Amino acid sequence: MTRRVAVVAFAQLRNVRRDTEREETELVQPVVSEALERARMSRADVGFTCSGSSDFLLGRPFSFVSALDALAPWPPASESHVEMDGAWALYEAWVRLQCGDVDTALVYAYGKSSLGELRDVLAQQLDPYYLAPLVPDSISLAALQARALLDAGGCSERELAEIASRSRRAALDNPFAQVRKDAKPEELLREPYLVAPLRKHDCPPISDGACAVVLAADAAAYRHSKRPVFISGIDHRVEAHGLGTRDLTQSASTRIAAEHAGALEGEFDLAELHAPFTHQEVILRRALGLGSDVEVNPSGGALSANPMMVAGLARIGEAASRLSRGDGQRAIAHATSGPCLQQNLVCVLEAQ
Amino acid sequence: MSEPVKVVPMHVRLDYIVTAGRTYSTYLHDLAKKRIVGGRCPKCSKVYVPPRGSCPTCGVPTGDAVEVAHTATVTTFCIINIPFAAMPFPPPYVVAALLLDGADLPILHLVRGIPVDQVRMGLRVRAVWTPDAELAPTVESIRWFEPNGEPDADYSTYEAHL
């Protein structure tokens, strides 16, 4: 019998191209404090904490350990960490809450892509024998996927420009988003290719950011939120490591995760999809079977702010916040990791 | 049949420009002015040197600046005997947890000016700074600590800070 786990609070920093002033504790302390305050929860009330970040991204071994000061872990806290996007830290916290002995969990994520050369860092996640030595950057790999999709008739360059235009226009209403502008698809299509067939607007910005989510199970959810948003299903799947061994025009892992999370049934008011590239939104919509009536990325999505290790958790936080304030009843939140949508997490959220 | 490939050289170079962060940067700038300035947690009143973006027991920034003395008591220490790359001196030399007068938590730094086998808990020391012209926002503005001639501190004065 699974326990019902709800998102009861979400806090984030404003996403910026380069935060020159804050190190990890200073990024995490404000979002953790704010999220706990919103949940009316003291640090002593937190049953379990899990974080998502990447030491490779930050250039500091054990960076995630330095960040622990922000938790005030004395008396010693029950804590875990994933070298991944915080969405997977949330998954671990959800699993931990199923054990039944703790009722609340704190999840946080932080990432500063500005410190190193992001594309060189991301190349380290590729196959070390056959692919990494070529140092293919993340944009080129995404471009390969976009080309495959365009050539298969999966979408047009115009549709991609429409996604870019819609996302960054929506971001105008999100004070935390980084790239916020009103540009028509026609204007965007006149821009030159960055890495064909992708133009600059088809790609995510480089961002520094942090966010935190508070989870509470069963009755505790109602103690910590006036309108808790329950996770009615959550699942994640990973595909083969070798890019050449999978069909890049589809996201089988998203579809399977969606099936198990219950995301292929019923109506949804909105979906926050972690699609750093415009063509990936097309692939994800198809995998999730989303109709045109579902509002996608009202926050502006990863095209408007893409703090590595944070953007996936932020999708869950953004979707939950919107349901909590009455913008809808049911939402899908999605997170991705690895090149070309290699690993995907799908979460179904329902407001009470 | 050709020889199996046993080694593939894969050169990786990742360059980063990191920031010390607001709190630690303030500390380093103070060192450049020959001042050791910690931060007091507004909740538990502990004075941290260096100051922290979050007090590890209270979760709030150690906002109040508190200048501490340049003299300290050696609490625990170790003698480095094993050579390694980038070591500051040939071994043996001492690294100690030094409780600066006015601080609640020790800092780690070098202790010199005394044979390594005479370094002891309770030894009183003072900071030795680089020449004024070389002061900069770096922990190396303090070259090391050396004995200041005071009688050893009583264990009770630092036992709670080990």
PDB file of N, CA, C and O in Angstrom, chain A residues 300-336:
ATOM      1  N   GLY A 300       7.794  28.771 -18.556  1.00  0.00           N
ATOM      2  CA  GLY A 300       8.825  29.116 -19.529  1.00  0.00           C
ATOM      3  C   GLY A 300       9.743  27.927 -19.789  1.00  0.00           C
ATOM      4  O   GLY A 300      10.444  27.869 -20.783  1.00  0.00           O
ATOM      5  N   GLY A 301       9.739  26.966 -18.853  1.00  0.00           N
ATOM      6  CA  GLY A 301      10.500  25.744 -19.044  1.00  0.00           C
ATOM      7  C   GLY A 301      12.005  25.923 -19.070  1.00  0.00           C
ATOM      8  O   GLY A 301      12.540  26.978 -18.732  1.00  0.00           O
ATOM      9  N   ALA A 302      12.685  24.861 -19.508  1.00  0.00           N
ATOM     10  CA  ALA A 302      14.150  24.871 -19.531  1.00  0.00           C
ATOM     11  C   ALA A 302      14.692  25.775 -20.625  1.00  0.00           C
ATOM     12  O   ALA A 302      15.874  26.114 -20.625  1.00  0.00           O
ATOM     13  N   LEU A 303      13.850  26.174 -21.564  1.00  0.00           N
ATOM     14  CA  LEU A 303      14.309  27.107 -22.599  1.00  0.00           C
ATOM     15  C   LEU A 303      14.483  28.506 -22.021  1.00  0.00           C
ATOM     16  O   LEU A 303      15.191  29.336 -22.590  1.00  0.00           O
ATOM     17  N   SER A 304      13.855  28.749 -20.882  1.00  0.00           N
ATOM     18  CA  SER A 304      13.950  30.066 -20.262  1.00  0.00           C
ATOM     19  C   SER A 304      14.936  30.102 -19.108  1.00  0.00           C
ATOM     20  O   SER A 304      15.422  31.169 -18.748  1.00  0.00           O
ATOM     21  N   ALA A 305      15.185  28.957 -18.505  1.00  0.00           N
ATOM     22  CA  ALA A 305      16.167  28.863 -17.417  1.00  0.00           C
ATOM     23  C   ALA A 305      16.555  27.413 -17.309  1.00  0.00           C
ATOM     24  O   ALA A 305      15.690  26.556 -17.123  1.00  0.00           O
ATOM     25  N   ASN A 306      17.820  27.107 -17.439  1.00  0.00           N
ATOM     26  CA  ASN A 306      18.254  25.707 -17.417  1.00  0.00           C
ATOM     27  C   ASN A 306      19.422  25.480 -16.466  1.00  0.00           C
ATOM     28  O   ASN A 306      20.522  25.100 -16.898  1.00  0.00           O
ATOM     29  N   PRO A 307      19.185  25.713 -15.142  1.00  0.00           N
ATOM     30  CA  PRO A 307      20.275  25.430 -14.207  1.00  0.00           C
ATOM     31  C   PRO A 307      20.456  23.915 -14.137  1.00  0.00           C
ATOM     32  O   PRO A 307      19.541  23.184 -13.758  1.00  0.00           O
ATOM     33  N   MET A 308      21.634  23.447 -14.549  1.00  0.00           N
ATOM     34  CA  MET A 308      21.884  22.001 -14.553  1.00  0.00           C
ATOM     35  C   MET A 308      21.702  21.454 -13.141  1.00  0.00           C
ATOM     36  O   MET A 308      22.099  22.101 -12.175  1.00  0.00           O
ATOM     37  N   MET A 309      21.147  20.279 -13.038  1.00  0.00           N
ATOM     38  CA  MET A 309      20.901  19.603 -11.766  1.00  0.00           C
ATOM     39  C   MET A 309      19.686  20.165 -11.029  1.00  0.00           C
ATOM     40  O   MET A 309      19.265  19.615 -10.017  1.00  0.00           O
ATOM     41  N   VAL A 310      19.129  21.276 -11.514  1.00  0.00           N
ATOM     42  CA  VAL A 310      18.017  21.936 -10.818  1.00  0.00           C
ATOM     43  C   VAL A 310      16.745  21.952 -11.663  1.00  0.00           C
ATOM     44  O   VAL A 310      15.643  21.843 -11.133  1.00  0.00           O
ATOM     45  N   ALA A 311      16.917  22.086 -12.971  1.00  0.00           N
ATOM     46  CA  ALA A 311      15.777  22.331 -13.860  1.00  0.00           C
ATOM     47  C   ALA A 311      14.693  21.262 -13.777  1.00  0.00           C
ATOM     48  O   ALA A 311      13.514  21.568 -13.917  1.00  0.00           O
ATOM     49  N   GLY A 312      15.077  20.017 -13.562  1.00  0.00           N
ATOM     50  CA  GLY A 312      14.077  18.943 -13.467  1.00  0.00           C
ATOM     51  C   GLY A 312      13.260  19.069 -12.191  1.00  0.00           C
ATOM     52  O   GLY A 312      12.028  18.975 -12.192  1.00  0.00           O
ATOM     53  N   LEU A 313      13.942  19.281 -11.071  1.00  0.00           N
ATOM     54  CA  LEU A 313      13.243  19.460  -9.792  1.00  0.00           C
ATOM     55  C   LEU A 313      12.359  20.713  -9.871  1.00  0.00           C
ATOM     56  O   LEU A 313      11.237  20.737  -9.354  1.00  0.00           O
ATOM     57  N   ALA A 314      12.853  21.733 -10.561  1.00  0.00           N
ATOM     58  CA  ALA A 314      12.084  22.972 -10.708  1.00  0.00           C
ATOM     59  C   ALA A 314      10.795  22.731 -11.498  1.00  0.00           C
ATOM     60  O   ALA A 314       9.781  23.394 -11.259  1.00  0.00           O
ATOM     61  N   ARG A 315      10.811  21.796 -12.423  1.00  0.00           N
ATOM     62  CA  ARG A 315       9.577  21.492 -13.183  1.00  0.00           C
ATOM     63  C   ARG A 315       8.522  20.942 -12.225  1.00  0.00           C
ATOM     64  O   ARG A 315       7.334  21.291 -12.303  1.00  0.00           O
ATOM     65  N   ILE A 316       8.945  20.083 -11.322  1.00  0.00           N
ATOM     66  CA  ILE A 316       8.012  19.510 -10.345  1.00  0.00           C
ATOM     67  C   ILE A 316       7.510  20.623  -9.427  1.00  0.00           C
ATOM     68  O   ILE A 316       6.307  20.735  -9.157  1.00  0.00           O
ATOM     69  N   GLY A 317       8.435  21.463  -8.962  1.00  0.00           N
ATOM     70  CA  GLY A 317       8.059  22.569  -8.087  1.00  0.00           C
ATOM     71  C   GLY A 317       7.120  23.544  -8.768  1.00  0.00           C
ATOM     72  O   GLY A 317       6.116  23.981  -8.180  1.00  0.00           O
ATOM     73  N   GLU A 318       7.412  23.901 -10.010  1.00  0.00           N
ATOM     74  CA  GLU A 318       6.575  24.856 -10.748  1.00  0.00           C
ATOM     75  C   GLU A 318       5.180  24.284 -10.973  1.00  0.00           C
ATOM     76  O   GLU A 318       4.173  24.981 -10.796  1.00  0.00           O
ATOM     77  N   ALA A 319       5.102  23.026 -11.386  1.00  0.00           N
ATOM     78  CA  ALA A 319       3.793  22.414 -11.650  1.00  0.00           C
ATOM     79  C   ALA A 319       2.985  22.348 -10.355  1.00  0.00           C
ATOM     80  O   ALA A 319       1.804  22.704 -10.324  1.00  0.00           O
ATOM     81  N   ALA A 320       3.630  21.907  -9.271  1.00  0.00           N
ATOM     82  CA  ALA A 320       2.931  21.782  -7.992  1.00  0.00           C
ATOM     83  C   ALA A 320       2.451  23.143  -7.484  1.00  0.00           C
ATOM     84  O   ALA A 320       1.327  23.277  -6.997  1.00  0.00           O
ATOM     85  N   SER A 321       3.305  24.162  -7.614  1.00  0.00           N
ATOM     86  CA  SER A 321       2.924  25.506  -7.154  1.00  0.00           C
ATOM     87  C   SER A 321       1.681  26.000  -7.876  1.00  0.00           C
ATOM     88  O   SER A 321       0.795  26.605  -7.276  1.00  0.00           O
ATOM     89  N   ARG A 322       1.657  25.762  -9.176  1.00  0.00           N
ATOM     90  CA  ARG A 322       0.521  26.242  -9.959  1.00  0.00           C
ATOM     91  C   ARG A 322      -0.760  25.536  -9.562  1.00  0.00           C
ATOM     92  O   ARG A 322      -1.812  26.165  -9.427  1.00  0.00           O
ATOM     93  N   LEU A 323      -0.697  24.217  -9.333  1.00  0.00           N
ATOM     94  CA  LEU A 323      -1.892  23.504  -8.893  1.00  0.00           C
ATOM     95  C   LEU A 323      -2.309  23.991  -7.504  1.00  0.00           C
ATOM     96  O   LEU A 323      -3.489  24.165  -7.222  1.00  0.00           O
ATOM     97  N   SER A 324      -1.318  24.199  -6.654  1.00  0.00           N
ATOM     98  CA  SER A 324      -1.608  24.606  -5.280  1.00  0.00           C
ATOM     99  C   SER A 324      -2.331  25.949  -5.219  1.00  0.00           C
ATOM    100  O   SER A 324      -3.172  26.169  -4.351  1.00  0.00           O
ATOM    101  N   ARG A 325      -2.024  26.845  -6.158  1.00  0.00           N
ATOM    102  CA  ARG A 325      -2.698  28.149  -6.114  1.00  0.00           C
ATOM    103  C   ARG A 325      -3.946  28.178  -6.982  1.00  0.00           C
ATOM    104  O   ARG A 325      -4.533  29.236  -7.173  1.00  0.00           O
ATOM    105  N   GLY A 326      -4.331  26.999  -7.502  1.00  0.00           N
ATOM    106  CA  GLY A 326      -5.607  26.915  -8.193  1.00  0.00           C
ATOM    107  C   GLY A 326      -5.567  27.019  -9.697  1.00  0.00           C
ATOM    108  O   GLY A 326      -6.623  27.142 -10.320  1.00  0.00           O
ATOM    109  N   ASP A 327      -4.378  26.948 -10.307  1.00  0.00           N
ATOM    110  CA  ASP A 327      -4.281  27.042 -11.765  1.00  0.00           C
ATOM    111  C   ASP A 327      -4.686  25.758 -12.483  1.00  0.00           C
ATOM    112  O   ASP A 327      -4.537  25.653 -13.694  1.00  0.00           O
ATOM    113  N   GLY A 328      -5.133  24.786 -11.705  1.00  0.00           N
ATOM    114  CA  GLY A 328      -5.527  23.534 -12.339  1.00  0.00           C
ATOM    115  C   GLY A 328      -5.663  22.454 -11.288  1.00  0.00           C
ATOM    116  O   GLY A 328      -5.383  22.662 -10.100  1.00  0.00           O
ATOM    117  N   GLN A 329      -6.094  21.277 -11.758  1.00  0.00           N
ATOM    118  CA  GLN A 329      -6.348  20.168 -10.852  1.00  0.00           C
ATOM    119  C   GLN A 329      -5.273  19.085 -10.964  1.00  0.00           C
ATOM    120  O   GLN A 329      -4.841  18.520  -9.972  1.00  0.00           O
ATOM    121  N   ARG A 330      -4.870  18.823 -12.213  1.00  0.00           N
ATOM    122  CA  ARG A 330      -3.914  17.747 -12.464  1.00  0.00           C
ATOM    123  C   ARG A 330      -2.803  18.227 -13.372  1.00  0.00           C
ATOM    124  O   ARG A 330      -3.065  18.955 -14.357  1.00  0.00           O
ATOM    125  N   ALA A 331      -1.577  17.785 -13.102  1.00  0.00           N
ATOM    126  CA  ALA A 331      -0.440  18.183 -13.933  1.00  0.00           C
ATOM    127  C   ALA A 331       0.539  17.037 -14.085  1.00  0.00           C
ATOM    128  O   ALA A 331       0.573  16.115 -13.271  1.00  0.00           O
ATOM    129  N   ILE A 332       1.312  17.130 -15.166  1.00  0.00           N
ATOM    130  CA  ILE A 332       2.443  16.222 -15.359  1.00  0.00           C
ATOM    131  C   ILE A 332       3.702  17.046 -15.176  1.00  0.00           C
ATOM    132  O   ILE A 332       3.793  18.175 -15.669  1.00  0.00           O
ATOM    133  N   ALA A 333       4.668  16.483 -14.455  1.00  0.00           N
ATOM    134  CA  ALA A 333       5.991  17.103 -14.380  1.00  0.00           C
ATOM    135  C   ALA A 333       6.984  16.070 -14.858  1.00  0.00           C
ATOM    136  O   ALA A 333       6.870  14.885 -14.543  1.00  0.00           O
ATOM    137  N   HIS A 334       7.941  16.523 -15.645  1.00  0.00           N
ATOM    138  CA  HIS A 334       8.912  15.601 -16.240  1.00  0.00           C
ATOM    139  C   HIS A 334      10.333  16.137 -16.031  1.00  0.00           C
ATOM    140  O   HIS A 334      10.540  17.365 -16.016  1.00  0.00           O
ATOM    141  N   ALA A 335      11.270  15.225 -15.873  1.00  0.00           N
ATOM    142  CA  ALA A 335      12.680  15.616 -15.778  1.00  0.00           C
ATOM    143  C   ALA A 335      13.494  14.684 -16.654  1.00  0.00           C
ATOM    144  O   ALA A 335      13.143  13.516 -16.823  1.00  0.00           O
ATOM    145  N   THR A 336      14.589  15.205 -17.205  1.00  0.00           N
ATOM    146  CA  THR A 336      15.457  14.387 -18.045  1.00  0.00           C
ATOM    147  C   THR A 336      16.911  14.497 -17.604  1.00  0.00           C
ATOM    148  O   THR A 336      17.305  15.458 -16.939  1.00  0.00           O
TER     149      THR A 336
END
